[in-house]
PDB file of C-alpha atoms in Angstrom:
ATOM      1  CA  MET A 103      20.738  13.370  -3.435  1.00 79.00           C
ATOM      2  CA  LYS A 104      21.051  10.165  -5.482  1.00 81.00           C
ATOM      3  CA  ILE A 105      19.833   9.908  -9.125  1.00 83.00           C
ATOM      4  CA  GLY A 106      20.802   6.534 -10.909  1.00 85.00           C
ATOM      5  CA  ASP A 107      24.251   5.811  -9.837  1.00 89.00           C
ATOM      6  CA  TYR A 108      25.191   9.882  -8.855  1.00 90.00           C
ATOM      7  CA  MET A 109      25.239  10.632  -5.373  1.00 89.00           C
ATOM      8  CA  SER A 110      25.932  14.204  -4.266  1.00 90.00           C
ATOM      9  CA  LYS A 111      27.498  15.545  -1.290  1.00 91.00           C
ATOM     10  CA  SER A 112      25.357  15.795   1.834  1.00 89.00           C
ATOM     11  CA  PHE A 113      23.716  19.355   2.037  1.00 84.00           C
ATOM     12  CA  ASN A 114      20.750  20.997   3.901  1.00 82.00           C
ATOM     13  CA  ILE A 115      17.237  21.342   2.654  1.00 75.00           C
ATOM     14  CA  THR A 116      16.330  24.961   3.351  1.00 76.00           C
ATOM     15  CA  TYR A 117      12.720  24.973   1.699  1.00 73.00           C
ATOM     16  CA  GLY A 118       9.955  22.357   1.104  1.00 73.00           C
ATOM     17  CA  THR A 119       6.430  21.794   2.241  1.00 74.00           C
ATOM     18  CA  LEU A 120       5.160  20.920   5.807  1.00 73.00           C
ATOM     19  CA  GLN A 121       3.821  17.478   6.520  1.00 71.00           C
ATOM     20  CA  GLY A 122      -0.011  17.877   6.498  1.00 74.00           C
ATOM     21  CA  SER A 123       0.143  21.124   4.319  1.00 78.00           C
ATOM     22  CA  LEU A 124      -2.475  20.992   1.065  1.00 79.00           C
ATOM     23  CA  LEU A 125       0.419  20.844  -1.212  1.00 81.00           C
ATOM     24  CA  SER A 126       1.886  17.790   0.263  1.00 77.00           C
ATOM     25  CA  SER A 127      -0.963  15.523  -0.421  1.00 78.00           C
ATOM     26  CA  ILE A 128      -1.167  16.831  -4.108  1.00 81.00           C
ATOM     27  CA  LEU A 129       2.324  16.282  -4.445  1.00 82.00           C
ATOM     28  CA  SER A 130       2.301  12.930  -3.055  1.00 80.00           C
ATOM     29  CA  ALA A 131      -0.503  12.057  -5.352  1.00 81.00           C
ATOM     30  CA  LEU A 132       1.183  13.203  -8.356  1.00 84.00           C
ATOM     31  CA  TYR A 133       4.290  11.331  -7.241  1.00 83.00           C
ATOM     32  CA  THR A 134       2.645   8.076  -6.745  1.00 85.00           C
ATOM     33  CA  ALA A 135       0.187   8.168  -9.517  1.00 85.00           C
ATOM     34  CA  ASN A 136       2.323   5.764 -11.256  1.00 87.00           C
ATOM     35  CA  LEU A 137       2.182   3.202  -8.524  1.00 87.00           C
ATOM     36  CA  LEU A 138      -1.709   2.986  -9.158  1.00 85.00           C
ATOM     37  CA  ASN A 139      -1.065   2.398 -12.866  1.00 84.00           C
ATOM     38  CA  THR A 140       1.312  -0.490 -12.104  1.00 82.00           C
ATOM     39  CA  THR A 141      -1.303  -2.350 -10.085  1.00 87.00           C
ATOM     40  CA  LYS A 142      -4.011  -2.580 -13.036  1.00 85.00           C
ATOM     41  CA  GLN A 143      -2.411  -5.738 -14.035  1.00 86.00           C
ATOM     42  CA  TRP A 144      -3.323  -7.176 -10.756  1.00 88.00           C
ATOM     43  CA  GLU A 145      -6.059  -9.886 -10.876  1.00 90.00           C
ATOM     44  CA  HIS A 146      -8.543 -10.324  -7.582  1.00 87.00           C
ATOM     45  CA  SER A 147      -6.787  -7.484  -5.907  1.00 88.00           C
ATOM     46  CA  ASN A 148      -6.840  -3.641  -5.856  1.00 87.00           C
ATOM     47  CA  LEU A 149      -4.813  -0.807  -4.296  1.00 86.00           C
ATOM     48  CA  THR A 150      -6.537   2.262  -2.910  1.00 84.00           C
ATOM     49  CA  MET A 151      -4.457   5.362  -1.903  1.00 80.00           C
ATOM     50  CA  TYR A 152      -5.153   8.505   0.305  1.00 75.00           C
ATOM     51  CA  VAL A 153      -2.265  10.636   0.530  1.00 70.00           C
ATOM     52  CA  ASP A 154       0.337   8.433   2.183  1.00 71.00           C
ATOM     53  CA  ASN A 155      -1.942   5.642   3.225  1.00 79.00           C
ATOM     54  CA  GLU A 156      -2.535   2.654   1.191  1.00 84.00           C
ATOM     55  CA  ALA A 157      -4.663  -0.386   1.318  1.00 87.00           C
ATOM     56  CA  ILE A 158      -4.288  -3.452  -0.453  1.00 88.00           C
ATOM     57  CA  TYR A 159      -7.341  -5.743  -1.227  1.00 88.00           C
ATOM     58  CA  ALA A 160      -7.437  -9.160  -2.351  1.00 89.00           C
ATOM     59  CA  THR A 161     -10.458 -11.265  -2.746  1.00 88.00           C
ATOM     60  CA  LEU A 162     -10.218 -15.121  -3.261  1.00 86.00           C
ATOM     61  CA  ARG A 163     -12.401 -18.171  -2.148  1.00 85.00           C
ATOM     62  CA  MET A 164      -9.549 -19.549   0.070  1.00 87.00           C
ATOM     63  CA  ILE A 165      -8.273 -17.410   2.983  1.00 88.00           C
ATOM     64  CA  ASN A 166      -4.693 -18.521   2.434  1.00 89.00           C
ATOM     65  CA  ALA A 167      -4.725 -17.839  -1.153  1.00 90.00           C
ATOM     66  CA  ALA A 168      -5.945 -14.475  -0.445  1.00 90.00           C
ATOM     67  CA  ALA A 169      -3.361 -13.750   2.234  1.00 91.00           C
ATOM     68  CA  ILE A 170      -0.528 -15.061  -0.261  1.00 91.00           C
ATOM     69  CA  LYS A 171      -2.165 -12.782  -2.852  1.00 92.00           C
ATOM     70  CA  ALA A 172      -2.208  -9.827  -0.640  1.00 91.00           C
ATOM     71  CA  ARG A 173       1.657 -10.522   0.436  1.00 92.00           C
ATOM     72  CA  ASN A 174       2.761 -10.558  -3.185  1.00 92.00           C
ATOM     73  CA  CYS A 175       0.849  -7.381  -4.001  1.00 92.00           C
ATOM     74  CA  PHE A 176       2.593  -6.005  -0.855  1.00 93.00           C
ATOM     75  CA  TYR A 177       6.088  -7.046  -2.401  1.00 93.00           C
ATOM     76  CA  ASP A 178       5.231  -5.352  -5.564  1.00 92.00           C
ATOM     77  CA  ILE A 179       4.423  -2.143  -3.698  1.00 91.00           C
ATOM     78  CA  LEU A 180       7.616  -2.440  -1.637  1.00 93.00           C
ATOM     79  CA  GLU A 181       9.735  -3.225  -4.855  1.00 93.00           C
ATOM     80  CA  TRP A 182       8.154   0.077  -6.638  1.00 92.00           C
ATOM     81  CA  LEU A 183       8.587   2.365  -3.580  1.00 90.00           C
ATOM     82  CA  TYR A 184      12.425   1.011  -3.355  1.00 92.00           C
ATOM     83  CA  TRP A 185      12.723   1.872  -7.102  1.00 92.00           C
ATOM     84  CA  ASN A 186      11.284   5.163  -6.677  1.00 89.00           C
ATOM     85  CA  GLY A 187      13.566   6.335  -3.637  1.00 86.00           C
ATOM     86  CA  LEU A 188      10.584   5.698  -0.921  1.00 86.00           C
ATOM     87  CA  GLU A 189      10.262   3.086   1.824  1.00 86.00           C
ATOM     88  CA  ALA A 190       7.031   1.597   3.724  1.00 87.00           C
ATOM     89  CA  ASN A 191       6.777   2.148   7.355  1.00 87.00           C
ATOM     90  CA  LEU A 192       6.701  -1.629   8.507  1.00 90.00           C
ATOM     91  CA  ALA A 193       5.684  -0.700  12.025  1.00 91.00           C
ATOM     92  CA  LYS A 194       2.319   0.517  10.604  1.00 88.00           C
ATOM     93  CA  THR A 195       1.935  -2.291   8.362  1.00 89.00           C
ATOM     94  CA  LYS A 196      -1.004  -4.675   8.972  1.00 89.00           C
ATOM     95  CA  LEU A 197      -2.510  -7.834   7.388  1.00 88.00           C
ATOM     96  CA  ILE A 198      -6.255  -7.901   8.402  1.00 87.00           C
ATOM     97  CA  ILE A 199      -8.455 -10.814   7.116  1.00 84.00           C
ATOM     98  CA  PHE A 200     -12.291 -10.693   6.637  1.00 82.00           C
ATOM     99  CA  LYS A 201     -14.047 -13.846   6.124  1.00 79.00           C
ATOM    100  CA  LYS A 202     -17.610 -14.265   5.192  1.00 74.00           C
ATOM    101  CA  TRP A 203     -19.312 -16.367   7.492  1.00 68.00           C
ATOM    102  CA  SER A 204     -22.529 -18.359   7.163  1.00 67.00           C
ATOM    103  CA  ALA A 205     -25.571 -17.151   9.153  1.00 64.00           C
ATOM    104  CA  ASN A 206     -25.230 -18.884  12.724  1.00 62.00           C
ATOM    105  CA  GLN A 207     -28.596 -18.474  14.519  1.00 60.00           C
ATOM    106  CA  ASN A 208     -26.989 -19.457  17.885  1.00 65.00           C
ATOM    107  CA  LEU A 209     -25.041 -15.779  17.620  1.00 61.00           C
ATOM    108  CA  LEU A 210     -28.523 -14.081  17.755  1.00 60.00           C
ATOM    109  CA  GLY A 211     -29.218 -15.657  21.279  1.00 59.00           C
ATOM    110  CA  ASP A 212     -32.528 -16.469  22.563  1.00 58.00           C
ATOM    111  CA  MET A 213     -34.795 -13.537  21.006  1.00 54.00           C
ATOM    112  CA  THR A 214     -38.004 -14.499  22.849  1.00 54.00           C
TER     113      THR A 214
END
């Protein structure tokens, strides 16, 4: 266990909650509630959370600007996780870009 600069000797954990139990999701929500408060200062972006899954949304006119904004928000999240003894599973982290396209009648094909 580590608190501040103090590091205890190793020990076995003999109690706790199982992953997937109802109590786990409640404890996760309570522990990470402050993370949602830290994201209130974000502009043009948002964080949604469900138990231990999060999604960052960034909306800007330019795709590059939105991607950079999402990346910077992700770095904010990584920093918060680090300082609170948690870490992200980078193997499960993805950037997905949605772009509004103008209507293109050619996509509909010949409907006659």
